mmCIF file of C-alpha atoms and ligand atoms in Angstrom:
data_model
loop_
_atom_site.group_PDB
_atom_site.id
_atom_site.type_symbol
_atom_site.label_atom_id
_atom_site.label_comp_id
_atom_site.label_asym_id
_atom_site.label_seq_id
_atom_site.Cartn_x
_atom_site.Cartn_y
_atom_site.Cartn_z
ATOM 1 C CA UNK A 393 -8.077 -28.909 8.832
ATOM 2 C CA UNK A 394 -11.000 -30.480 10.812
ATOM 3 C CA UNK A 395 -9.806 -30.395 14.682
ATOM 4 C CA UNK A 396 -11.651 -32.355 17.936
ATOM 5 C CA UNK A 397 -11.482 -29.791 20.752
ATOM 6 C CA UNK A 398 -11.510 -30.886 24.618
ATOM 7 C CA UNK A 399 -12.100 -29.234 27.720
ATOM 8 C CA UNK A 400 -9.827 -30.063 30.636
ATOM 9 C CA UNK A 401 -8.756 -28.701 34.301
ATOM 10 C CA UNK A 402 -6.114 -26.114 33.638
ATOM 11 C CA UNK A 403 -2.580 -27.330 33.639
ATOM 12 C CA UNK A 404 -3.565 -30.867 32.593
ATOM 13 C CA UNK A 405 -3.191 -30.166 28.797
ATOM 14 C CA UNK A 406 -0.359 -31.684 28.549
ATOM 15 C CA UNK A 407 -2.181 -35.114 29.827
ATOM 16 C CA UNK A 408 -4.950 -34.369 27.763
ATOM 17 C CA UNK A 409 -2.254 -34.057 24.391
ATOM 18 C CA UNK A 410 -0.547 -36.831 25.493
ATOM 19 C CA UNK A 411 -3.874 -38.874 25.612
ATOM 20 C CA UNK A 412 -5.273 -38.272 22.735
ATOM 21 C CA UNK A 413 -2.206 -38.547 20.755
ATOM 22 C CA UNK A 414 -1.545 -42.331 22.187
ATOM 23 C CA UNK A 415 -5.173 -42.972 21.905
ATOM 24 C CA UNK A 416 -5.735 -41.640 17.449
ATOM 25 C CA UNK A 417 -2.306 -43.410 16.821
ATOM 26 C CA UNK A 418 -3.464 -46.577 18.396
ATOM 27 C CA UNK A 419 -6.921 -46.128 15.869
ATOM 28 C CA UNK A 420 -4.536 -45.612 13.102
ATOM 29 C CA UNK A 421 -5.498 -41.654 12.790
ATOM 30 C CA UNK A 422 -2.636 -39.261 11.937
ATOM 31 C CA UNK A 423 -3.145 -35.994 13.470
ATOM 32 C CA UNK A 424 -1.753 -33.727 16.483
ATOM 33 C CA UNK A 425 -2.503 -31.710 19.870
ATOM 34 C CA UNK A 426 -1.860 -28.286 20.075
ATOM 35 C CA UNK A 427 -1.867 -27.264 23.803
ATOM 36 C CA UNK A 428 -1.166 -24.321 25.148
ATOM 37 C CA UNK A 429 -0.429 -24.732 29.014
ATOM 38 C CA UNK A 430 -2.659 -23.361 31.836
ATOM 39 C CA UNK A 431 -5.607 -22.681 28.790
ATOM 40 C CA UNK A 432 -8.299 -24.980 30.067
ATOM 41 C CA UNK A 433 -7.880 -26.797 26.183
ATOM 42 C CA UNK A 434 -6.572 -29.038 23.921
ATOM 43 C CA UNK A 435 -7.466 -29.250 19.990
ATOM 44 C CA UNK A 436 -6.222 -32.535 18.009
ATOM 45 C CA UNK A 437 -5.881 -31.682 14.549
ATOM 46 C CA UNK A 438 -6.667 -34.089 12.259
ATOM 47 C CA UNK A 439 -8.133 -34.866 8.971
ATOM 48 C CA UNK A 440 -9.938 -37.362 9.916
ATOM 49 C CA UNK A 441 -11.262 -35.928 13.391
ATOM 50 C CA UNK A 442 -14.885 -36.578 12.371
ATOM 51 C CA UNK A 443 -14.068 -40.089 12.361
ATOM 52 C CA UNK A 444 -12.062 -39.904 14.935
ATOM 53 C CA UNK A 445 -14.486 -38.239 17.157
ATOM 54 C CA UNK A 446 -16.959 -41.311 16.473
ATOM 55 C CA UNK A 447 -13.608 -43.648 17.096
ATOM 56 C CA UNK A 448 -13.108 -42.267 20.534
ATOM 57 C CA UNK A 449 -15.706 -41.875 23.104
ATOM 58 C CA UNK A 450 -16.233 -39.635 25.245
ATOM 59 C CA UNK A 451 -16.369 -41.817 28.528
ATOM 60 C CA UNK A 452 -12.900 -43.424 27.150
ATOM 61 C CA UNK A 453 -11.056 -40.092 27.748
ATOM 62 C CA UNK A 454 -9.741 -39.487 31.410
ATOM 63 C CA UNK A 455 -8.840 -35.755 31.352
ATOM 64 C CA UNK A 456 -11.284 -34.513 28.556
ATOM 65 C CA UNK A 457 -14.234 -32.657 30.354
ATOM 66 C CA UNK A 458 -15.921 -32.566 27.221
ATOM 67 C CA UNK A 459 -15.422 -33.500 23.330
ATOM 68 C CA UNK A 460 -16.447 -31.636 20.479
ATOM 69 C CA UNK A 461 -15.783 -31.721 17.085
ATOM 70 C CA UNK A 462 -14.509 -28.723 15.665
ATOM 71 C CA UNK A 463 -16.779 -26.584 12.912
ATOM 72 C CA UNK A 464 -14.864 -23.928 12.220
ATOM 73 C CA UNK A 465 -12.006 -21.465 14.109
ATOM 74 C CA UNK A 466 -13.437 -17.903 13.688
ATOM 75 C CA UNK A 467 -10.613 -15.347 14.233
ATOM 76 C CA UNK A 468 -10.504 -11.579 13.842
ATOM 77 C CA UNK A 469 -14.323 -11.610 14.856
ATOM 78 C CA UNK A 470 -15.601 -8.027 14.879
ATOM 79 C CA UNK A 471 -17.483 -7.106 18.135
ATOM 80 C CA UNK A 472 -20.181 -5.480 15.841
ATOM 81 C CA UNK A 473 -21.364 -8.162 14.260
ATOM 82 C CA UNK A 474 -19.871 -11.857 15.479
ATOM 83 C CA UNK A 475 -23.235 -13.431 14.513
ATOM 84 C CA UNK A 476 -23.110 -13.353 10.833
ATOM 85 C CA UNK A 477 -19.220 -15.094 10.537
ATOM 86 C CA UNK A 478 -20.864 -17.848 13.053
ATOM 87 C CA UNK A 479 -24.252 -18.321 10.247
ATOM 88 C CA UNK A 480 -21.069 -18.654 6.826
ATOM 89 C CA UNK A 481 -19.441 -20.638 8.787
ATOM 90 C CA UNK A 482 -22.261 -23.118 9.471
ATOM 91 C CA UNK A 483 -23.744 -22.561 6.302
ATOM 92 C CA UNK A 484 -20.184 -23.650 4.426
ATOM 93 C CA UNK A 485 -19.434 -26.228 7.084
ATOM 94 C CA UNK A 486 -22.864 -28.094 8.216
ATOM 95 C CA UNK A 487 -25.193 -30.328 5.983
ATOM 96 C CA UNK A 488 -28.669 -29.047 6.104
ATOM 97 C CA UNK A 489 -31.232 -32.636 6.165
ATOM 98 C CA UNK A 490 -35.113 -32.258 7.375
ATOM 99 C CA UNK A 491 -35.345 -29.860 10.584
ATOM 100 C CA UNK A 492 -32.811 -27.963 12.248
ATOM 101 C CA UNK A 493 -29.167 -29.427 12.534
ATOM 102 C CA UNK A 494 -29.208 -28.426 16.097
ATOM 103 C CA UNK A 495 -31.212 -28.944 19.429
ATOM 104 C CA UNK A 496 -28.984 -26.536 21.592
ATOM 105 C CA UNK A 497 -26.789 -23.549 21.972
ATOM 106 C CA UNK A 498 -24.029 -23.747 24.341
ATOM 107 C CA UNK A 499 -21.679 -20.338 24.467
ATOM 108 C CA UNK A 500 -18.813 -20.961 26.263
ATOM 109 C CA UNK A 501 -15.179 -20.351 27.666
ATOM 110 C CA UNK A 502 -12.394 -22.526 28.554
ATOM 111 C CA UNK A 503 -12.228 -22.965 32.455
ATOM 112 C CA UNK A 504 -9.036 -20.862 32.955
ATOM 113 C CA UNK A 505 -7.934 -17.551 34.893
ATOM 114 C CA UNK A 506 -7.535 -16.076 30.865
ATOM 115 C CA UNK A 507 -10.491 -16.799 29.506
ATOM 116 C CA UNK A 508 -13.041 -16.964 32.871
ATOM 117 C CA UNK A 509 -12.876 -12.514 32.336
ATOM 118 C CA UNK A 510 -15.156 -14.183 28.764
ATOM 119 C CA UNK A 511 -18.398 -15.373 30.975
ATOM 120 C CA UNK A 512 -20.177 -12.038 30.626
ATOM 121 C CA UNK A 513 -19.942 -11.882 27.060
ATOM 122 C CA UNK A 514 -20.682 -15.806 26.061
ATOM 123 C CA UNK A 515 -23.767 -15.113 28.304
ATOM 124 C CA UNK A 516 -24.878 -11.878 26.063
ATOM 125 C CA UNK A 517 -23.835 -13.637 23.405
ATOM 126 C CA UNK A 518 -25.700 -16.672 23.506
ATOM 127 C CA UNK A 519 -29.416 -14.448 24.404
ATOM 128 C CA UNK A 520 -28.511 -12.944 20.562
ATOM 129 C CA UNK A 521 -27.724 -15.283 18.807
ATOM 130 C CA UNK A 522 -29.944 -18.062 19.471
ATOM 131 C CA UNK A 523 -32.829 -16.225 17.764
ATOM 132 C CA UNK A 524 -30.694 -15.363 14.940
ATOM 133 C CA UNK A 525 -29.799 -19.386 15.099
ATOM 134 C CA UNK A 526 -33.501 -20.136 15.112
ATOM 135 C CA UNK A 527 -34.812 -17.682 12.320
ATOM 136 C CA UNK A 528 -31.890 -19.153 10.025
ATOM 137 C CA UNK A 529 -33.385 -22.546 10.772
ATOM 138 C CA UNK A 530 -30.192 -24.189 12.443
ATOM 139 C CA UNK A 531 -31.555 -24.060 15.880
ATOM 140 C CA UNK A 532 -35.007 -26.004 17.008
ATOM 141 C CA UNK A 533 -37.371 -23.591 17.994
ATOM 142 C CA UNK A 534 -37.417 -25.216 21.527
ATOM 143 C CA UNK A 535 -34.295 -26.843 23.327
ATOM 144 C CA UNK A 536 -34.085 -30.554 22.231
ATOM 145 C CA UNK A 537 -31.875 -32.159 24.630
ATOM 146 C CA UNK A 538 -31.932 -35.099 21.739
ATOM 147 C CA UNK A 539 -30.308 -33.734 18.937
ATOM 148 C CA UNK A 540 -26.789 -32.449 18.094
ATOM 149 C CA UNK A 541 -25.541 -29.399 20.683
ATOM 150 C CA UNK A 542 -24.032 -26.533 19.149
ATOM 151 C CA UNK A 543 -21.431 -24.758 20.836
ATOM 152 C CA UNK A 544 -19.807 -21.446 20.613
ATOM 153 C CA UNK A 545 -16.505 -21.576 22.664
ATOM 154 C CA UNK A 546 -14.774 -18.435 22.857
ATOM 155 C CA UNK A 547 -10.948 -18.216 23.243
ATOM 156 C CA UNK A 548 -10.913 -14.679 23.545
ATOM 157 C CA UNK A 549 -13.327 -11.399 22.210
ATOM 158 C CA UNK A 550 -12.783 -11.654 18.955
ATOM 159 C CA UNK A 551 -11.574 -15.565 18.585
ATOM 160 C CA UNK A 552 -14.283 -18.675 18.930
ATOM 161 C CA UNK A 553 -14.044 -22.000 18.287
ATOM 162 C CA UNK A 554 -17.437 -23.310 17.003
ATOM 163 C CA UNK A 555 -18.158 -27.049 17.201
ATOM 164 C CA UNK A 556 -20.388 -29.603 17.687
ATOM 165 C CA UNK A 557 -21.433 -32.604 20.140
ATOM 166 C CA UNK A 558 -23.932 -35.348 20.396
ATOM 167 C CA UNK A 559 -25.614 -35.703 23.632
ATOM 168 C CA UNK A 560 -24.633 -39.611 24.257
ATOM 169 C CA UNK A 561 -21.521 -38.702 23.514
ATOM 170 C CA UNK A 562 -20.438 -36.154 25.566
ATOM 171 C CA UNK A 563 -20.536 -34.246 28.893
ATOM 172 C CA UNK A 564 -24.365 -33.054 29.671
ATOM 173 C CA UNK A 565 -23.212 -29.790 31.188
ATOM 174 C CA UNK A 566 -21.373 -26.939 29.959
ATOM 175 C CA UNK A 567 -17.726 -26.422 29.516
ATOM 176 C CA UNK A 568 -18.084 -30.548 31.365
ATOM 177 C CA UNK A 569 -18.279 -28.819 34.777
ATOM 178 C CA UNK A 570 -21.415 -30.109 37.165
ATOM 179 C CA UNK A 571 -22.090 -27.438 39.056
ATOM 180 C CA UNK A 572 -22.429 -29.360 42.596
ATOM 181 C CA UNK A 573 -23.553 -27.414 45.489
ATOM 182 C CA UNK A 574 -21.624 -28.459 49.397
ATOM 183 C CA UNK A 575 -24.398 -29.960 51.547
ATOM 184 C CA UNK A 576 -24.364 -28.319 55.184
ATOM 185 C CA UNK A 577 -23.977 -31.766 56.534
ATOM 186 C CA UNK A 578 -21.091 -33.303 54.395
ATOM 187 C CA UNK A 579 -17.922 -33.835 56.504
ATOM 188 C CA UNK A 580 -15.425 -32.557 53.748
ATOM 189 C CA UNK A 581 -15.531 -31.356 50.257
ATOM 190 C CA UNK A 582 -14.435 -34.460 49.255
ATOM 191 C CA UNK A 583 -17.915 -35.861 49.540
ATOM 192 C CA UNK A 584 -18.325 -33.955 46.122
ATOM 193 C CA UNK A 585 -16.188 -35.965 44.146
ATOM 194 C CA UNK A 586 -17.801 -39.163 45.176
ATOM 195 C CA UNK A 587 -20.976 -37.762 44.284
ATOM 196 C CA UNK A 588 -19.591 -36.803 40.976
ATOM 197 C CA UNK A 589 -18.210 -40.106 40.442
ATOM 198 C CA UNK A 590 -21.278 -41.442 41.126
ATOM 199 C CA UNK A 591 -23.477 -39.203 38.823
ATOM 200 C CA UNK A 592 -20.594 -39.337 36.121
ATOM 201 C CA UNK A 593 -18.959 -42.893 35.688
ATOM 202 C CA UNK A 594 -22.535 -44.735 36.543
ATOM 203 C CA UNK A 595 -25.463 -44.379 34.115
ATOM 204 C CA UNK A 596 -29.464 -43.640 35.943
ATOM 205 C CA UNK A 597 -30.195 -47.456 35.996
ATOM 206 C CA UNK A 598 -26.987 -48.366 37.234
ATOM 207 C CA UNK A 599 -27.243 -45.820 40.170
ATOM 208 C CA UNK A 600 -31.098 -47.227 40.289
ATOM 209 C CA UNK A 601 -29.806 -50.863 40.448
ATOM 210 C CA UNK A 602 -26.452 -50.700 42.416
ATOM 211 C CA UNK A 603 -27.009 -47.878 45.177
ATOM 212 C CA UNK A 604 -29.846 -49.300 47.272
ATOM 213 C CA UNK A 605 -30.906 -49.214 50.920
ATOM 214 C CA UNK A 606 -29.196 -52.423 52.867
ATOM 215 C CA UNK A 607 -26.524 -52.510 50.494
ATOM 216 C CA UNK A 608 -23.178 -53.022 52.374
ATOM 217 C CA UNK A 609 -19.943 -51.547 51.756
ATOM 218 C CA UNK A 610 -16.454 -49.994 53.033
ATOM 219 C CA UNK A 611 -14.462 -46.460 52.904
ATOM 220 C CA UNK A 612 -10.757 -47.015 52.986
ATOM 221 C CA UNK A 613 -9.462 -43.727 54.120
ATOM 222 C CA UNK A 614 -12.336 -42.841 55.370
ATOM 223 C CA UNK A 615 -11.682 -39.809 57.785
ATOM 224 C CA UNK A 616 -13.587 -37.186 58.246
ATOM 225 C CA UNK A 617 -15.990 -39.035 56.172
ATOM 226 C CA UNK A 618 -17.362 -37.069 53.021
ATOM 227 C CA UNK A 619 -17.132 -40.375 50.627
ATOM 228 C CA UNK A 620 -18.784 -42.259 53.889
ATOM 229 C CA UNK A 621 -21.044 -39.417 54.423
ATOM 230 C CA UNK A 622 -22.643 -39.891 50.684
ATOM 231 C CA UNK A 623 -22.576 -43.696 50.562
ATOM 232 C CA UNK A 624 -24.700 -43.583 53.995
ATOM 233 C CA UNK A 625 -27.470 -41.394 52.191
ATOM 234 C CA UNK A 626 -27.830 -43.634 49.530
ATOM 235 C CA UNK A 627 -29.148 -45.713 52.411
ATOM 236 C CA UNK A 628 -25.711 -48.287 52.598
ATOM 237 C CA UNK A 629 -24.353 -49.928 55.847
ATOM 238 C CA UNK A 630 -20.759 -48.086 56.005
ATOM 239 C CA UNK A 631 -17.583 -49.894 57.465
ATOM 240 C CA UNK A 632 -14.757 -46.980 57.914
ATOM 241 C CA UNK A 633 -11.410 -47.769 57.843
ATOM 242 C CA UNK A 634 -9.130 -44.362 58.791
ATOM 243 C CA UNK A 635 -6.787 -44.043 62.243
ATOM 244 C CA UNK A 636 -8.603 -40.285 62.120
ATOM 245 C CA UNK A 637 -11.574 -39.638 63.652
ATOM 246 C CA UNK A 638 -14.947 -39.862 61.891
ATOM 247 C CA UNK A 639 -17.753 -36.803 62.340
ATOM 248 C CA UNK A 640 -19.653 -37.918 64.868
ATOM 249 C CA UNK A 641 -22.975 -37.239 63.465
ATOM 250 C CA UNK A 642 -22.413 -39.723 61.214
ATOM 251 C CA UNK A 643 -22.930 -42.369 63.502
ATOM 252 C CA UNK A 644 -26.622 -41.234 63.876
ATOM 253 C CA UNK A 645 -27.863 -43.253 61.186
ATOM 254 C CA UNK A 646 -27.110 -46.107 63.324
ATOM 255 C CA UNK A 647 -25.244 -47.906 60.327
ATOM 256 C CA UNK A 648 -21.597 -46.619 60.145
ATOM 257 C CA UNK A 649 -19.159 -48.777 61.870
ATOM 258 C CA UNK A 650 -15.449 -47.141 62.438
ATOM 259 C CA UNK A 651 -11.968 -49.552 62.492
ATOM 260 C CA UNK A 652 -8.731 -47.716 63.207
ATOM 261 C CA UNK A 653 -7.021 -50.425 61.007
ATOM 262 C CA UNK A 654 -4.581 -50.304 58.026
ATOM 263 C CA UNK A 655 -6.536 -49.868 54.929
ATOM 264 C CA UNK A 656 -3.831 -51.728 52.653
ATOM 265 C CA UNK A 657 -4.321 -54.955 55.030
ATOM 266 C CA UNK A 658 -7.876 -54.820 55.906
ATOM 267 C CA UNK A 659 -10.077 -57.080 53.828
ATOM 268 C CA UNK A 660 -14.270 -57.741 54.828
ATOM 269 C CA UNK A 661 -15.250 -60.971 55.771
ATOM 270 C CA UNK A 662 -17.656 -61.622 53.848
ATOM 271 C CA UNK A 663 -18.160 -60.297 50.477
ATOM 272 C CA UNK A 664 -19.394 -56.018 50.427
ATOM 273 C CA UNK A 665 -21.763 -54.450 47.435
ATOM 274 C CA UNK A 666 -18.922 -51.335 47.613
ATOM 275 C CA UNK A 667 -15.667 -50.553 48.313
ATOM 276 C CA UNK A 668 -14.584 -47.140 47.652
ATOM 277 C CA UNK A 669 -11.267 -45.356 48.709
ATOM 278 C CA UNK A 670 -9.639 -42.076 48.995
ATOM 279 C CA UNK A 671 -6.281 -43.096 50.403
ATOM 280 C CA UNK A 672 -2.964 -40.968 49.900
ATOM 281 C CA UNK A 673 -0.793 -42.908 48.529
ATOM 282 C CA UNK A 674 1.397 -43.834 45.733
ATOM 283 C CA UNK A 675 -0.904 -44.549 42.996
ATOM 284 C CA UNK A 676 0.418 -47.958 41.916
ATOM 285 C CA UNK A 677 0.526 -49.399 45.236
ATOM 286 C CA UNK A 678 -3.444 -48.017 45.596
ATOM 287 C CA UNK A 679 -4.173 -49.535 41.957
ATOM 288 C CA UNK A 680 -2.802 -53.001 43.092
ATOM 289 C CA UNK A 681 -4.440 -53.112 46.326
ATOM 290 C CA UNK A 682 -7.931 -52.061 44.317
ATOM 291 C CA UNK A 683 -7.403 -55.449 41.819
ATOM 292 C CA UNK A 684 -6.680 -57.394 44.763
ATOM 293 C CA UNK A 685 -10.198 -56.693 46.181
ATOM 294 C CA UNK A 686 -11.630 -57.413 42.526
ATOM 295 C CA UNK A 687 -9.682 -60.521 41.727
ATOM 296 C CA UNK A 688 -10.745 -61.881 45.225
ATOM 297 C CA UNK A 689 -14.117 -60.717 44.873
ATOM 298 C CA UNK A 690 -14.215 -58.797 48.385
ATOM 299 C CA UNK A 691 -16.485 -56.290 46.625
ATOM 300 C CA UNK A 692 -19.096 -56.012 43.441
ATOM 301 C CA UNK A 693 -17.670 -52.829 42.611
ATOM 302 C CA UNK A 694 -15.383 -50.031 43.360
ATOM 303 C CA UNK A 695 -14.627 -46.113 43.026
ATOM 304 C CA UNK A 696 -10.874 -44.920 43.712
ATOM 305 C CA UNK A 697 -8.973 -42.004 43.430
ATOM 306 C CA UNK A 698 -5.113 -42.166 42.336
ATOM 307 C CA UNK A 699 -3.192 -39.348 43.487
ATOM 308 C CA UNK A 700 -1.001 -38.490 40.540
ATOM 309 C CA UNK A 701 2.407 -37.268 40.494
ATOM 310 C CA UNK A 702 3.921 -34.115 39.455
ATOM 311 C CA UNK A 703 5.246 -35.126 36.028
ATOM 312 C CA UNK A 704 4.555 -37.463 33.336
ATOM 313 C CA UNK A 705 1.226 -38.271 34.656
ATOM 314 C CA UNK A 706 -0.359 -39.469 31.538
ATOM 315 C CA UNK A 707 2.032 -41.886 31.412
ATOM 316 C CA UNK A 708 1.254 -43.365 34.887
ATOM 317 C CA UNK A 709 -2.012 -43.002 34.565
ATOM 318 C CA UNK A 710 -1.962 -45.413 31.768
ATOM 319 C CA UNK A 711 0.409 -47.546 33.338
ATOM 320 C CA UNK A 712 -2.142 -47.200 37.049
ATOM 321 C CA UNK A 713 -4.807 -48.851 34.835
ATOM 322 C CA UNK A 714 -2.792 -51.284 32.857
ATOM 323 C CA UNK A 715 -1.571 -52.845 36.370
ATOM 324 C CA UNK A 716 -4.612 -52.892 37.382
ATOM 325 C CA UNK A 717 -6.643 -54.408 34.879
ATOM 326 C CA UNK A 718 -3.959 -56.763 34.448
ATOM 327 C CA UNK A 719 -3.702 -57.648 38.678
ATOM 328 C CA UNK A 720 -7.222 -57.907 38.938
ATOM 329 C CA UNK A 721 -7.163 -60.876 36.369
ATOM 330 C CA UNK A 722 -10.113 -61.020 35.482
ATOM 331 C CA UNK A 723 -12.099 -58.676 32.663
ATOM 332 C CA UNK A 724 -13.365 -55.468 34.352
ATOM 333 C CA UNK A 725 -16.026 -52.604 33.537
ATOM 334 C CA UNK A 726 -13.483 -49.679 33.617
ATOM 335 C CA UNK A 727 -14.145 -45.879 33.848
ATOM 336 C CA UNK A 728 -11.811 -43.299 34.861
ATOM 337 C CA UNK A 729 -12.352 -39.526 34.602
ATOM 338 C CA UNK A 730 -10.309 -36.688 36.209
ATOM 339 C CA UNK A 731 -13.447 -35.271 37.657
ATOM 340 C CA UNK A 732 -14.232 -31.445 37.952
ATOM 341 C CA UNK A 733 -13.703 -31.685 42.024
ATOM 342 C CA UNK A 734 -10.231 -34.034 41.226
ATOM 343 C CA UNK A 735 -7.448 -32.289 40.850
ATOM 344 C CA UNK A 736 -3.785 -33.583 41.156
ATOM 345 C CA UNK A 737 -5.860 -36.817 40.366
ATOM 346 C CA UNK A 738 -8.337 -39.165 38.923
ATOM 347 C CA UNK A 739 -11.246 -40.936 39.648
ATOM 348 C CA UNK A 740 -12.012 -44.844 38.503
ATOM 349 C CA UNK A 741 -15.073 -46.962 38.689
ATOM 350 C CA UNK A 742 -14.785 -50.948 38.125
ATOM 351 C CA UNK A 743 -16.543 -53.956 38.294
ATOM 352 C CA UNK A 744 -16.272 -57.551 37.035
ATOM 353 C CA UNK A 745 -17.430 -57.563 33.508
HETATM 354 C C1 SAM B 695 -8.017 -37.467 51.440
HETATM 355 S S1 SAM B 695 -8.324 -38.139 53.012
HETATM 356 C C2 SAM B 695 -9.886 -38.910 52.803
HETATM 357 C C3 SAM B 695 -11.023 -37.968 52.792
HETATM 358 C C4 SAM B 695 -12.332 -38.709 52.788
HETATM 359 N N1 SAM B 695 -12.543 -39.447 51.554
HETATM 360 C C5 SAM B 695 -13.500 -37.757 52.960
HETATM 361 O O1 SAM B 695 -14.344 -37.680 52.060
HETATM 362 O O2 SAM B 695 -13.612 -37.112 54.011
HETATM 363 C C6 SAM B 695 -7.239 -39.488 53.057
HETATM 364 C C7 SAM B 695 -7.369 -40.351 54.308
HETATM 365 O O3 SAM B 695 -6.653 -41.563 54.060
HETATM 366 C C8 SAM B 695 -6.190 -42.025 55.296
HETATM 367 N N2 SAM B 695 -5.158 -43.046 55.049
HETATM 368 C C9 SAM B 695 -3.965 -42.908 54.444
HETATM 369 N N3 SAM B 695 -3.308 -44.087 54.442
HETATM 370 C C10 SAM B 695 -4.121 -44.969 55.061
HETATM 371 C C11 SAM B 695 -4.008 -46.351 55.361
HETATM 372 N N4 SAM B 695 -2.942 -47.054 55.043
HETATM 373 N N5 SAM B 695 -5.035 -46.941 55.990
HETATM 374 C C12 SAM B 695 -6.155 -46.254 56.331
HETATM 375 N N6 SAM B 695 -6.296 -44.945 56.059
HETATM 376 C C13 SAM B 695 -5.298 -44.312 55.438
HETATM 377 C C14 SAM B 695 -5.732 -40.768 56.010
HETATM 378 O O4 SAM B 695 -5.723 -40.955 57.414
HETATM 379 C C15 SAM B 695 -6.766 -39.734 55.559
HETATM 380 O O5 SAM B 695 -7.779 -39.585 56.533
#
């Protein structure tokens, strides 16, 4: 049976199940997760999942870090020789047209505490057999960001997963994790999952276009100011909202102003390029005040985290974004992702459509 196989933050499969369950039964594809909890993993199995896989974007899934379609499950691999299972299983599986199927090699592990122990070998394993992949013809001779991505993912030292993505329609780094470095100057950590947001859910012209210098915008829950902090470098006049204190070096650019002011009642008065907010709260009560500020049009666009709770939290993540879409009231651009620096939560951009 063909499978797709996700990525995801350890202890979310369940999410990630639920998801794509809902989302192949709404396309009319019969199929099913296996998930094993805590594995970093979730495979839908399906006999459609090629078609499935072309139903169901990428940027569509929230808790998928990355989406490939399944090739072949290799078990029993013998550590003597795991290259020539990989080259029958590619030769029975993948259609050979003019060139090499493949532009790159990928080796891989799920992101959990079993299968992290796996990085030393998917690294020796990838310098072997990507000359083996290249002599056989299934690899370009040079990496070719362009084409189809081959990936090795191994479950364990003599179990891999092989599979395949397309670059524009998946996550551009391995196992979906951007490795993002902390910046001496950034207030909090948090500051790295705005800039994730930002280099995820926006495209290069839309960051081009929509993060300028001048631009105008506003942090609810602002404090200490990491989301502030990396809205300022993209040049933007910053209004905090937060009863904590902001870092004070912050003020230095000479375009951060600070309110000690509810951030559920505060609205600008006049309209902002950005709103963005980081609030702890319940997550419906942040997704309603987010449509308000769409529907009244007190900002172009908007990224938000919703802290989610303990259980069931596909379900209100789905319902989040259903009452917000449907409070806003108006057709919206939506993304949300449950970003590599989220974790009991997600991350949404939105704008008017
Ligand atoms: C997770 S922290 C924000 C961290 C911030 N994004 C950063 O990068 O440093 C959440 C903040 O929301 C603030 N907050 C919670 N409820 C609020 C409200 N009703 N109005 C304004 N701020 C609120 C808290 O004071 C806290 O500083």
């Amino acid at each position: 049976m063909d499978a797709l196989f996700c990525h995801c933050r350890p202890g979310f499969e369940p999410e990630l199940a639920a998801e794509l369950a809902e989302r192949a039964a709404l396309l009319g594809h019969a199929g099913y997760p296996k998930a094993a909890r805590g594995s970093g993993h979730v495979e839908f199995i399906s006999d459609e999942a090629a078609q499935l896989a072309r139903r169901l974007p990428f940027a569509d899934l929230v808790f998928a870090r990355q989406k490939l379609l399944r090739l072949a499950d290799l078990r029993g691999l013998d550590p003597k020789d795991r290259i020539s299972p990989i080259l029958a299983a590619l030769e029975a599986n993948v259609p050979v047209r003019d060139g090499p199927p493949f532009g790159e090699l990928w080796v891989e592990h799920p992101d959990s505490d079993e299968a992290r122990p796996l990085s030393g070998l998917a690294r020796s394993f990838g310098n072997a057999l990507r000359p083996a992949l290249r002599k056989a013809g299934w690899l370009s001779p040079r990496d070719d960001a362009r084409r189809s991505r081959l990936h090795v993912v191994f479950l364990a030292g003599d179990h891999a997963v092989l599979g395949r993505s397309h670059p524009g329609d998946s996550a551009p780094w391995p196992q979906g994790i951007p490795r993002l470095r902390m910046h001496a100057d950034a207030p909090s950590r948090s500051a790295l999952k705005l800039e994730e947001a930002l280099m995820t859910l926006l495209d290069d012209d839309e960051r081009d276009a929509r993060l300028r210098d001048g631009l105008r915008g506003a942090d609810l829950g602002a404090a200490p100011g990491g989301w502030t902090w990396v809205m300022l470098r993209h040049g933007l006049h910053m209004t905090a909202i937060d009863n904590g204190p902001m870092r004070t070096h912050l003020f230095d650019t000479g375009r951060l102003e600070h309110l000690r002011v509810d951030g559920f009642r505060w609205q600008p008065e006049t309209p902002l390029d950005w709103m963005v907010c980081d609030m702890v709260e319940q997550p419906r009560r942040v997704a309603a005040r987010m449509a308000d500020w769409l529907r009244e049009g007190w900002c172009a666009q908007t990224v938000f985290n919703l802290k989610l709770p303990m259980k069931k939290r596909w379900d209100e993540t789905r319902q989040c974004l259903d009452l917000f879409q449907a409070q806003a009231g108006r057709p919206l651009v939506v993304r949300a992702r449950q970003l590599y620096h989220d974790r009991e939560e997600i991350t949404v951009y939105a704008r008017p459509a």
